[in-house]
Coordinates of C-alpha atoms in Angstrom, one line a residue:
Chain L
X1 CA 16.7 19.8 41.8
X2 CA 20.0 20.0 43.3
X3 CA 20.5 23.8 44.3
X4 CA 24.2 24.5 42.8
X5 CA 25.6 27.2 45.3
X6 CA 26.2 30.5 44.0
X7 CA 29.9 30.5 44.1
X8 CA 30.5 27.2 42.1
X9 CA 28.4 28.7 39.6
X10 CA 30.2 31.7 38.9
X11 CA 32.9 29.3 38.8
X12 CA 31.5 27.6 35.6
X13 CA 30.5 30.3 34.0
X14 CA 34.3 32.0 34.3
X15 CA 35.3 29.0 33.4
X16 CA 33.2 28.6 30.2
X17 CA 33.8 32.3 29.1
X18 CA 37.9 31.6 29.6
X19 CA 37.7 29.0 27.1
X20 CA 35.9 30.4 24.8
X21 CA 36.9 34.0 25.1
X22 CA 39.8 33.4 22.5
X23 CA 37.8 31.5 19.8
X24 CA 35.2 34.5 19.9
X25 CA 38.0 37.1 19.4
X26 CA 39.7 34.6 16.6
X27 CA 36.2 34.6 14.7
X28 CA 35.5 38.2 15.1
X29 CA 38.9 38.9 13.1
X30 CA 37.9 36.3 10.8
X31 CA 34.7 37.9 10.2
X32 CA 36.2 41.5 9.4
X33 CA 38.8 40.0 7.1
X34 CA 36.1 37.9 5.2
X35 CA 33.6 41.2 5.0
X36 CA 36.6 43.2 3.7
X37 CA 37.6 40.6 0.8
X38 CA 33.5 40.2 0.0
X39 CA 33.1 43.9 -0.3
X40 CA 35.6 44.0 -2.8
X41 CA 34.2 41.2 -5.0
X42 CA 30.3 42.6 -4.7
X43 CA 32.0 46.3 -5.6
X44 CA 33.4 44.9 -9.1
X45 CA 30.0 42.8 -9.4
X46 CA 28.1 46.0 -8.7
X47 CA 30.5 48.2 -11.6
X48 CA 29.7 45.2 -14.1
X49 CA 26.0 45.1 -13.6
X50 CA 26.2 49.0 -14.0
X51 CA 28.2 48.4 -17.2
X52 CA 25.8 46.7 -18.8
X53 CA 28.3 43.6 -19.4
X54 CA 26.1 41.0 -17.5
X55 CA 22.4 41.4 -19.0
X56 CA 20.5 38.2 -18.2
X57 CA 17.4 39.2 -20.6
X58 CA 18.3 36.5 -23.0
X59 CA 19.0 33.8 -20.2
X60 CA 16.7 31.0 -18.4
X61 CA 14.2 33.1 -16.3
X62 CA 14.7 30.1 -13.9
X63 CA 18.0 31.2 -13.1
X64 CA 17.1 34.7 -13.0
X65 CA 14.3 34.2 -10.2
X66 CA 17.2 32.1 -8.6
X67 CA 19.1 35.1 -8.3
X68 CA 16.8 37.6 -7.2
X69 CA 15.5 35.5 -4.7
X70 CA 18.8 34.7 -3.2
X71 CA 19.5 38.8 -3.2
X72 CA 16.6 39.4 -1.2
X73 CA 17.0 36.4 1.3
X74 CA 20.5 38.2 2.0
X75 CA 18.9 41.6 2.1
X76 CA 16.4 39.9 4.9
X77 CA 18.9 37.8 6.9
X78 CA 21.0 41.1 7.3
X79 CA 18.3 43.0 8.2
X80 CA 17.4 40.5 10.9
X81 CA 21.0 39.7 12.3
X82 CA 21.0 44.2 12.6
X83 CA 18.0 43.6 14.8
X84 CA 19.1 40.8 16.8
X85 CA 22.7 43.1 17.6
X86 CA 20.5 46.1 18.3
X87 CA 18.9 43.6 20.9
X88 CA 15.2 43.9 19.5
X89 CA 12.7 41.7 19.8
X90 CA 11.8 39.6 16.6
X91 CA 8.5 38.8 17.3
X92 CA 5.8 39.1 14.5
X93 CA 8.4 41.0 12.1
X94 CA 7.0 40.6 8.6
X95 CA 10.7 39.9 7.9
X96 CA 10.4 36.5 9.2
X97 CA 7.5 35.9 6.7
X98 CA 9.7 37.0 4.2
X99 CA 12.8 35.0 4.7
X100 CA 10.6 31.8 5.2
X101 CA 8.8 32.6 2.0
X102 CA 12.1 32.9 -0.3
X103 CA 13.1 29.7 1.6
X104 CA 10.6 28.1 0.2
X105 CA 10.5 29.3 -3.1
X106 CA 14.5 28.5 -3.5
X107 CA 13.8 25.0 -2.3
X108 CA 11.3 24.4 -5.0
X109 CA 13.7 25.7 -7.5
X110 CA 16.5 23.1 -6.5
X111 CA 14.7 20.2 -8.2
X112 CA 13.8 22.2 -11.3
X113 CA 17.3 23.2 -12.1
X114 CA 18.8 19.8 -11.6
X115 CA 16.4 18.5 -14.3
X116 CA 17.6 21.5 -16.4
X117 CA 21.2 20.5 -15.4
X118 CA 22.6 18.9 -18.0
X119 CA 21.2 21.3 -20.8
X120 CA 22.9 24.3 -18.9
X121 CA 26.1 22.6 -18.5
X122 CA 26.0 22.2 -22.3
X123 CA 25.6 25.6 -23.1
X124 CA 27.9 26.4 -20.6
X125 CA 30.9 24.4 -22.2
X126 CA 29.9 25.7 -25.8
X127 CA 30.0 29.1 -24.5
X128 CA 33.6 28.8 -23.0
X129 CA 35.2 26.5 -25.7
X130 CA 33.3 26.8 -28.5
X131 CA 32.1 24.3 -30.9
X132 CA 32.6 20.9 -29.6
X133 CA 34.6 18.2 -32.0
X134 CA 32.9 15.7 -33.4
X135 CA 33.9 13.0 -31.2
X136 CA 32.4 14.9 -27.9
X137 CA 29.7 12.5 -26.0
X138 CA 27.9 15.9 -25.0
X139 CA 26.8 16.2 -28.8
X140 CA 25.3 12.7 -29.3
X141 CA 21.7 12.7 -28.7
X142 CA 19.1 9.6 -28.2
X143 CA 17.6 8.9 -31.5
X144 CA 14.0 7.5 -30.6
X145 CA 13.6 5.8 -34.0
X146 CA 16.1 3.1 -32.9
X147 CA 14.2 2.0 -29.8
X148 CA 13.0 -1.2 -30.7
X149 CA 14.1 -2.3 -33.7
X150 CA 17.2 -4.7 -33.3
X151 CA 18.7 -4.2 -36.9
X152 CA 20.6 -1.2 -37.4
X153 CA 19.8 0.1 -40.9
X154 CA 19.0 3.7 -40.9
X155 CA 21.5 5.8 -38.7
X156 CA 20.5 9.2 -37.9
X157 CA 23.2 11.9 -38.5
X158 CA 23.5 12.7 -34.6
X159 CA 24.4 9.4 -33.9
X160 CA 27.5 9.5 -36.2
X161 CA 30.7 7.9 -34.7
X162 CA 33.6 7.3 -37.4
X163 CA 34.1 3.8 -36.1
X164 CA 31.2 3.0 -35.7
X165 CA 30.3 3.9 -39.7
X166 CA 32.9 1.4 -40.6
X167 CA 31.4 -1.6 -39.1
X168 CA 27.8 -1.0 -40.5
X169 CA 29.6 -1.8 -44.2
X170 CA 29.6 -5.5 -43.4
X171 CA 26.6 -7.8 -44.3
X172 CA 26.3 -9.8 -41.5
X173 CA 25.9 -8.2 -38.3
X174 CA 25.6 -9.6 -34.9
X175 CA 22.4 -8.8 -33.8
X176 CA 21.7 -9.7 -30.0
X177 CA 19.3 -12.6 -29.2
X178 CA 16.2 -11.3 -27.8
X179 CA 15.7 -13.4 -24.6
X180 CA 12.5 -13.2 -22.6
X181 CA 12.4 -11.8 -19.3
X182 CA 13.8 -13.8 -16.9
X183 CA 13.5 -13.1 -12.8
X184 CA 16.8 -12.3 -10.8
X185 CA 17.7 -15.0 -8.6
X186 CA 19.3 -13.6 -5.6
X187 CA 22.6 -15.1 -5.1
X188 CA 23.1 -14.5 -1.2
X189 CA 26.0 -14.8 0.3
X190 CA 26.4 -17.8 2.9
X191 CA 26.1 -15.5 5.9
X192 CA 23.0 -13.5 5.0
X193 CA 21.3 -17.1 4.3
X194 CA 22.3 -17.9 7.4
X195 CA 21.0 -15.0 9.2
X196 CA 18.2 -15.7 7.7
X197 CA 17.6 -19.5 8.6
X198 CA 18.4 -18.2 11.9
X199 CA 15.9 -15.8 12.3
X200 CA 13.0 -18.3 10.7
X201 CA 14.0 -20.5 13.6
X202 CA 13.7 -17.6 16.1
X203 CA 10.5 -16.7 15.4
X204 CA 9.1 -20.0 14.6
X205 CA 5.8 -20.6 17.1
X206 CA 7.8 -23.4 19.1
X207 CA 11.0 -21.3 19.9
X208 CA 8.5 -18.1 20.5
X209 CA 6.3 -20.2 23.0
X210 CA 9.2 -21.4 24.7
X211 CA 10.6 -18.1 25.4
X212 CA 7.2 -16.9 26.2
X213 CA 8.0 -16.9 29.8
X214 CA 11.8 -15.7 29.7
X215 CA 11.0 -12.2 28.1
X216 CA 9.9 -8.9 29.0
X217 CA 7.7 -8.4 26.2
X218 CA 3.9 -7.1 26.6
X219 CA 1.5 -10.0 25.6
X220 CA 0.3 -9.4 22.5
X221 CA -3.1 -10.6 21.4
X222 CA -4.1 -10.6 17.7
X223 CA -7.3 -10.3 16.1
X224 CA -6.9 -12.2 13.3
X225 CA -5.0 -15.2 12.7
X226 CA -2.2 -14.8 10.1
X227 CA -3.5 -18.1 8.5
X228 CA -6.7 -17.3 7.9
X229 CA -5.7 -14.2 6.5
X230 CA -5.5 -14.9 2.7
X231 CA -9.3 -17.1 3.2
X232 CA -10.5 -14.1 5.0
X233 CA -9.5 -11.8 2.1
X234 CA -10.8 -13.9 -0.3
X235 CA -14.1 -14.5 1.2
X236 CA -14.6 -10.4 1.3
X237 CA -13.2 -10.2 -2.3
X238 CA -15.9 -12.6 -3.0
X239 CA -18.4 -11.1 -1.0
X240 CA -18.2 -7.6 -2.8
X241 CA -18.0 -8.8 -5.8
X242 CA -21.2 -10.6 -5.1
X243 CA -23.1 -7.5 -4.1
X244 CA -22.2 -5.5 -6.5
X245 CA -23.3 -7.3 -9.2
X246 CA -26.2 -9.0 -7.5
X247 CA -25.0 -12.5 -8.7
X248 CA -24.0 -15.5 -6.5
X249 CA -21.1 -16.8 -7.7
X250 CA -21.0 -20.8 -7.6
X251 CA -17.7 -22.0 -6.3
X252 CA -15.8 -25.4 -7.4
X253 CA -14.9 -28.0 -4.5
X254 CA -11.6 -26.9 -4.7
X255 CA -12.6 -22.7 -3.9
X256 CA -15.1 -24.4 -1.5
X257 CA -12.8 -26.7 0.2
X258 CA -9.8 -24.3 0.4
X259 CA -12.5 -21.7 2.4
X260 CA -13.5 -24.3 4.9
X261 CA -9.6 -25.6 4.8
X262 CA -7.9 -23.0 7.3
X263 CA -10.3 -24.1 10.1
X264 CA -9.8 -27.2 9.8
X265 CA -7.2 -29.3 12.3
X266 CA -4.9 -30.2 9.1
X267 CA -3.3 -26.5 8.7
X268 CA -3.3 -25.6 12.0
X269 CA -1.8 -28.6 13.8
X270 CA 1.1 -28.8 11.7
X271 CA 2.1 -24.8 12.7
X272 CA 1.2 -25.6 16.4
X273 CA 2.3 -29.0 16.8
X274 CA 5.2 -28.9 14.2
X275 CA 8.8 -29.2 15.6
X276 CA 11.1 -27.0 13.9
X277 CA 14.5 -28.3 14.4
X278 CA 16.9 -25.8 15.7
X279 CA 20.1 -26.2 13.7
X280 CA 19.7 -22.8 12.6
X281 CA 20.7 -21.1 15.5
X282 CA 24.2 -23.3 15.8
X283 CA 27.6 -22.3 14.1
X284 CA 27.9 -25.1 11.9
X285 CA 24.8 -24.7 10.2
X286 CA 25.1 -25.0 6.6
X287 CA 21.5 -23.6 4.8
X288 CA 20.2 -25.5 2.0
X289 CA 19.3 -24.0 -1.4
X290 CA 16.1 -23.1 -2.3
X291 CA 13.4 -25.9 -2.0
X292 CA 11.2 -26.5 -4.8
X293 CA 8.0 -25.6 -3.8
X294 CA 5.8 -29.0 -3.0
X295 CA 2.2 -28.7 -4.6
X296 CA -0.9 -29.8 -2.4
X297 CA -2.1 -33.0 -4.3
X298 CA -1.8 -31.7 -7.3
X299 CA -4.3 -33.1 -10.2
X300 CA -2.5 -36.1 -11.7
X301 CA -4.3 -37.4 -14.9
X302 CA -5.8 -40.4 -14.3
X303 CA -4.8 -43.1 -16.8
X304 CA -7.4 -43.8 -19.0
X305 CA -7.0 -47.1 -21.2
X306 CA -4.4 -49.7 -20.2
X307 CA -1.9 -48.3 -17.4
X308 CA 1.6 -49.6 -16.5
X309 CA 0.5 -53.0 -15.9
X310 CA -1.3 -53.6 -19.5
X311 CA -4.3 -54.6 -18.7
X312 CA -5.3 -57.7 -16.1
X313 CA -3.5 -58.4 -13.1
X314 CA -2.3 -61.7 -13.0
X315 CA -1.5 -63.8 -9.8
X316 CA 1.2 -66.1 -9.9
Chain K
X1 CA -55.3 -33.9 47.6
X2 CA -54.9 -29.7 48.2
X3 CA -51.7 -30.3 47.1
X4 CA -53.0 -32.0 43.9
X5 CA -55.4 -29.3 42.9
X6 CA -53.0 -27.0 43.4
X7 CA -50.6 -28.8 41.0
X8 CA -54.1 -29.2 38.7
X9 CA -54.4 -25.3 38.5
X10 CA -50.7 -24.6 38.7
X11 CA -50.4 -26.3 35.3
X12 CA -53.4 -24.9 34.0
X13 CA -52.5 -21.8 34.4
X14 CA -48.5 -22.1 33.0
X15 CA -50.5 -23.7 30.0
X16 CA -52.5 -20.9 29.0
X17 CA -49.1 -18.7 29.5
X18 CA -47.2 -20.6 27.5
X19 CA -45.9 -18.8 24.6
X20 CA -47.2 -20.0 21.1
X21 CA -45.0 -21.1 18.7
X22 CA -46.7 -19.1 15.7
X23 CA -45.2 -19.2 12.4
X24 CA -44.6 -15.5 12.4
X25 CA -45.7 -13.9 15.8
X26 CA -43.0 -15.0 18.2
X27 CA -40.1 -15.6 15.6
X28 CA -38.7 -12.2 14.7
X29 CA -36.8 -11.0 11.4
X30 CA -36.0 -8.1 11.0
X31 CA -35.3 -7.6 7.2
X32 CA -33.3 -4.6 6.3
X33 CA -31.6 -3.4 2.6
X34 CA -28.5 -2.1 1.3
X35 CA -27.1 -0.9 -1.4
X36 CA -30.3 0.3 -3.1
X37 CA -30.5 1.3 -6.7
X38 CA -33.5 2.7 -9.0
X39 CA -32.3 1.0 -12.5
X40 CA -34.1 2.9 -14.7
X41 CA -33.0 1.3 -17.7
X42 CA -34.7 -2.3 -16.5
X43 CA -37.6 -0.7 -14.7
X44 CA -36.7 -1.9 -11.4
X45 CA -35.5 -1.4 -7.9
X46 CA -32.4 -3.4 -6.9
X47 CA -31.2 -4.1 -3.6
X48 CA -29.0 -6.3 -1.3
X49 CA -31.6 -7.9 1.6
X50 CA -30.1 -8.6 5.0
X51 CA -32.6 -10.5 7.3
X52 CA -31.9 -10.8 11.1
X53 CA -33.7 -14.1 12.6
X54 CA -32.2 -15.2 15.8
X55 CA -33.1 -18.3 17.0
X56 CA -35.1 -19.1 13.7
X57 CA -33.9 -21.2 10.7
X58 CA -33.7 -19.6 7.3
X59 CA -36.4 -17.4 6.7
X60 CA -38.6 -18.5 3.5
X61 CA -38.8 -16.5 0.5
X62 CA -42.2 -16.0 0.4
X63 CA -41.7 -14.4 3.8
X64 CA -39.2 -12.2 2.6
X65 CA -41.4 -11.2 -0.4
X66 CA -44.1 -10.2 1.7
X67 CA -42.3 -7.9 4.2
X68 CA -40.4 -6.1 1.4
X69 CA -43.8 -5.6 -0.8
X70 CA -44.6 -4.3 3.1
X71 CA -41.8 -1.7 3.0
X72 CA -41.7 -0.6 -0.9
X73 CA -45.4 -0.1 -0.3
X74 CA -46.0 -2.6 -3.3
X75 CA -47.9 -5.8 -4.1
X76 CA -46.0 -9.0 -3.4
X77 CA -46.1 -10.2 -6.8
X78 CA -43.5 -7.7 -8.3
X79 CA -41.3 -8.5 -5.4
X80 CA -38.4 -11.0 -6.7
X81 CA -35.9 -11.9 -3.9
X82 CA -33.1 -14.8 -4.6
X83 CA -29.8 -15.8 -3.7
X84 CA -30.2 -16.0 -0.2
X85 CA -27.1 -17.5 1.4
X86 CA -27.1 -17.9 5.6
X87 CA -24.2 -16.9 7.3
X88 CA -22.1 -19.8 9.5
X89 CA -23.9 -20.1 13.1
X90 CA -27.0 -19.0 11.6
X91 CA -29.2 -15.8 12.4
X92 CA -28.4 -13.6 10.0
X93 CA -29.0 -14.6 6.1
X94 CA -27.9 -12.2 3.1
X95 CA -29.6 -12.1 -0.5
X96 CA -31.0 -10.0 -3.0
X97 CA -34.0 -8.5 -4.2
X98 CA -35.7 -6.7 -7.4
X99 CA -38.9 -4.8 -7.5
X100 CA -40.4 -4.2 -10.8
X101 CA -42.3 -1.1 -11.7
X102 CA -45.5 -3.3 -13.3
X103 CA -46.0 -7.0 -13.5
X104 CA -45.5 -6.9 -17.5
X105 CA -41.7 -5.6 -17.0
X106 CA -41.2 -8.2 -14.5
X107 CA -42.7 -11.3 -16.9
X108 CA -40.3 -9.7 -19.4
X109 CA -37.2 -8.8 -18.0
X110 CA -36.8 -12.1 -15.3
X111 CA -35.6 -15.0 -15.8
X112 CA -38.2 -18.2 -16.1
X113 CA -37.1 -19.7 -13.1
X114 CA -37.8 -17.0 -11.0
X115 CA -41.2 -16.4 -12.9
X116 CA -42.1 -20.2 -12.2
X117 CA -41.2 -19.7 -8.3
X118 CA -44.1 -17.2 -8.1
X119 CA -46.4 -19.2 -10.0
X120 CA -46.5 -16.4 -13.0
X121 CA -45.6 -18.6 -15.3
X122 CA -45.8 -22.1 -16.1
X123 CA -43.1 -24.1 -18.3
X124 CA -44.3 -27.6 -18.8
X125 CA -40.8 -29.6 -19.6
X126 CA -40.7 -33.4 -20.7
X127 CA -38.7 -35.5 -17.9
X128 CA -34.9 -35.0 -18.0
X129 CA -34.7 -38.9 -18.5
X130 CA -37.2 -38.4 -21.8
X131 CA -34.8 -35.4 -23.2
X132 CA -31.8 -37.4 -22.8
X133 CA -33.2 -40.8 -24.3
X134 CA -34.5 -38.2 -27.3
X135 CA -30.8 -36.8 -28.1
X136 CA -29.6 -40.2 -28.1
X137 CA -32.1 -41.7 -30.5
X138 CA -31.1 -38.7 -32.8
X139 CA -27.3 -39.3 -32.6
X140 CA -28.1 -42.3 -34.2
X141 CA -30.1 -41.0 -37.1
X142 CA -28.9 -38.9 -39.5
X143 CA -30.6 -36.2 -42.3
X144 CA -34.1 -36.0 -42.5
X145 CA -34.6 -39.0 -40.0
X146 CA -33.1 -36.7 -37.9
X147 CA -35.3 -33.8 -38.2
X148 CA -38.1 -36.1 -38.2
X149 CA -37.4 -37.4 -34.8
X150 CA -36.8 -33.8 -33.6
X151 CA -40.6 -32.7 -34.6
X152 CA -42.0 -36.0 -33.2
X153 CA -41.3 -36.2 -29.8
X154 CA -41.0 -32.1 -29.2
X155 CA -43.1 -30.9 -26.9
X156 CA -43.9 -26.9 -26.4
X157 CA -43.0 -24.5 -24.0
X158 CA -46.1 -22.4 -22.8

C-alpha cells in the first residue's frame, strides 16, 4: 500500500467537503420545506380521521393491514433515524427486527394486492363516477358457459352489446372453422440463421480440435460421451423397469441394435472423421432452409407378388 | 545327475502346491441381494440378486440356489432363481430370485417352466413337429371330423 502523505490527504478531504457543502445545504433547505408541507397534510388527515370521515371498517382488510404496517414502518424508521442522529449504536436494537418484519409483511401484501387490483379499480370507479354506462367494458364479465361451444345460441345478459345482438338475428352465422393445433414454425431472420449456422460450425469437433492448440481454455475431460448418453439413459430406464417388476423385458432386434450401435465405428466415425464445410464462417453465406430429417433405413415394404418388372426378367 | 534329481524334486513339489481347480472351492462367487421385499399376498420373498464372479464364467442357477438357501436358511427347493444376465466384460451377473414359504405355494404359484427346471413337475409335451402337423391336419377337417382329430391325437399333460 502506497502511503499518501498527510498534507495531501487533508487537501483531498477539504476538496471533497468544498464540493459537497453547497449540495448538502440545499438538501437541508429542501428537507425543511418538505417537512412543513407534509405536516400540513398530515394534520388535515388526522382531523379527518378524528371526525370519523375515513371509516374503513367496511373496507378490504388487506388494505387496512397495508396501511397499518406502513404507519408502523414509518414510526420505526423515524426512531432509527433519531438514534442515528444522536450518534447511538443500532446494534441489537429491537426496532430493526420490527422493521424487517414489517418489510416482509409489506412485500407479501404486494402480489395479493396485484391480484385484487382489477376489482379494486372497478369499485373505485363506481364509487367516484356512480353507475357505469351500458357500454362500459369493465361491466362485461366472461360467460363460462360459452367456453367450448362454437354456436352462440344462448347469450347471457351480462354480455349484451347492442351491436352484437343485432347480428345474432341472422340465421347463418359465421362459425370459425375448427383447426387442429399445428406447431409454430419460427421464421428466423436471415441474420439469426446465419448466426446459428456459424455457431454450429464453430462448435463442431473438427474446428474445435483444430483450434485446440491456440485457445487458452483449460482442458475439459468429460466422463461420458455425448453420443452415448441416449443409449445410457435408455439402458438405465430399462434396468429400473426390470428390477422393479422382476421381469426381463425382451428387446426387439432393432432395440438391441440401437443399444449396441453407439459403440460401433459407424456412429462415432462420422463425427470424428467427418468434414464440416466452413462456409458458414464467411460473409457471403446463405443458410438453407430446414431440411427434412432423413430416416435411417426405414422399413420399406417388401413387394409381394409381382413387382415393377411384372414377373420373370427376360434377357435380351 | 544331481541337476536332474533337483529338477524332479522341484517338479514334484511344484505339482503339489499347484492350486486345484475345484468347481466351487477356488473360484469365488459372491451373492448379494437387493430390493428385498416380502410379498405376503403371494407368500414369498422376492429380490434382485447380484452375483460377483471375477475370472469365472456365469454361475449356474443351481449354485445360486444353494447359496441363497444358505443365506435365507431354507431348503433349496423353494428357491427359484431366474433371469440372470451377465454384464459386458464378465465378472458380474444380475438376476431375480423368489423364495416361497412352502413348497405347496411354490407349486401353485410358479410358472410351469420354472418348476420343470427344478424337477418338481414334469410336463409331457408332444414333439413340436407333431403338434404342428396335427394343427395342419385339423385345418383341413370341419365339424365333427375336426373334433375327432382333436381328441384322437391329444396327449394329456401330467
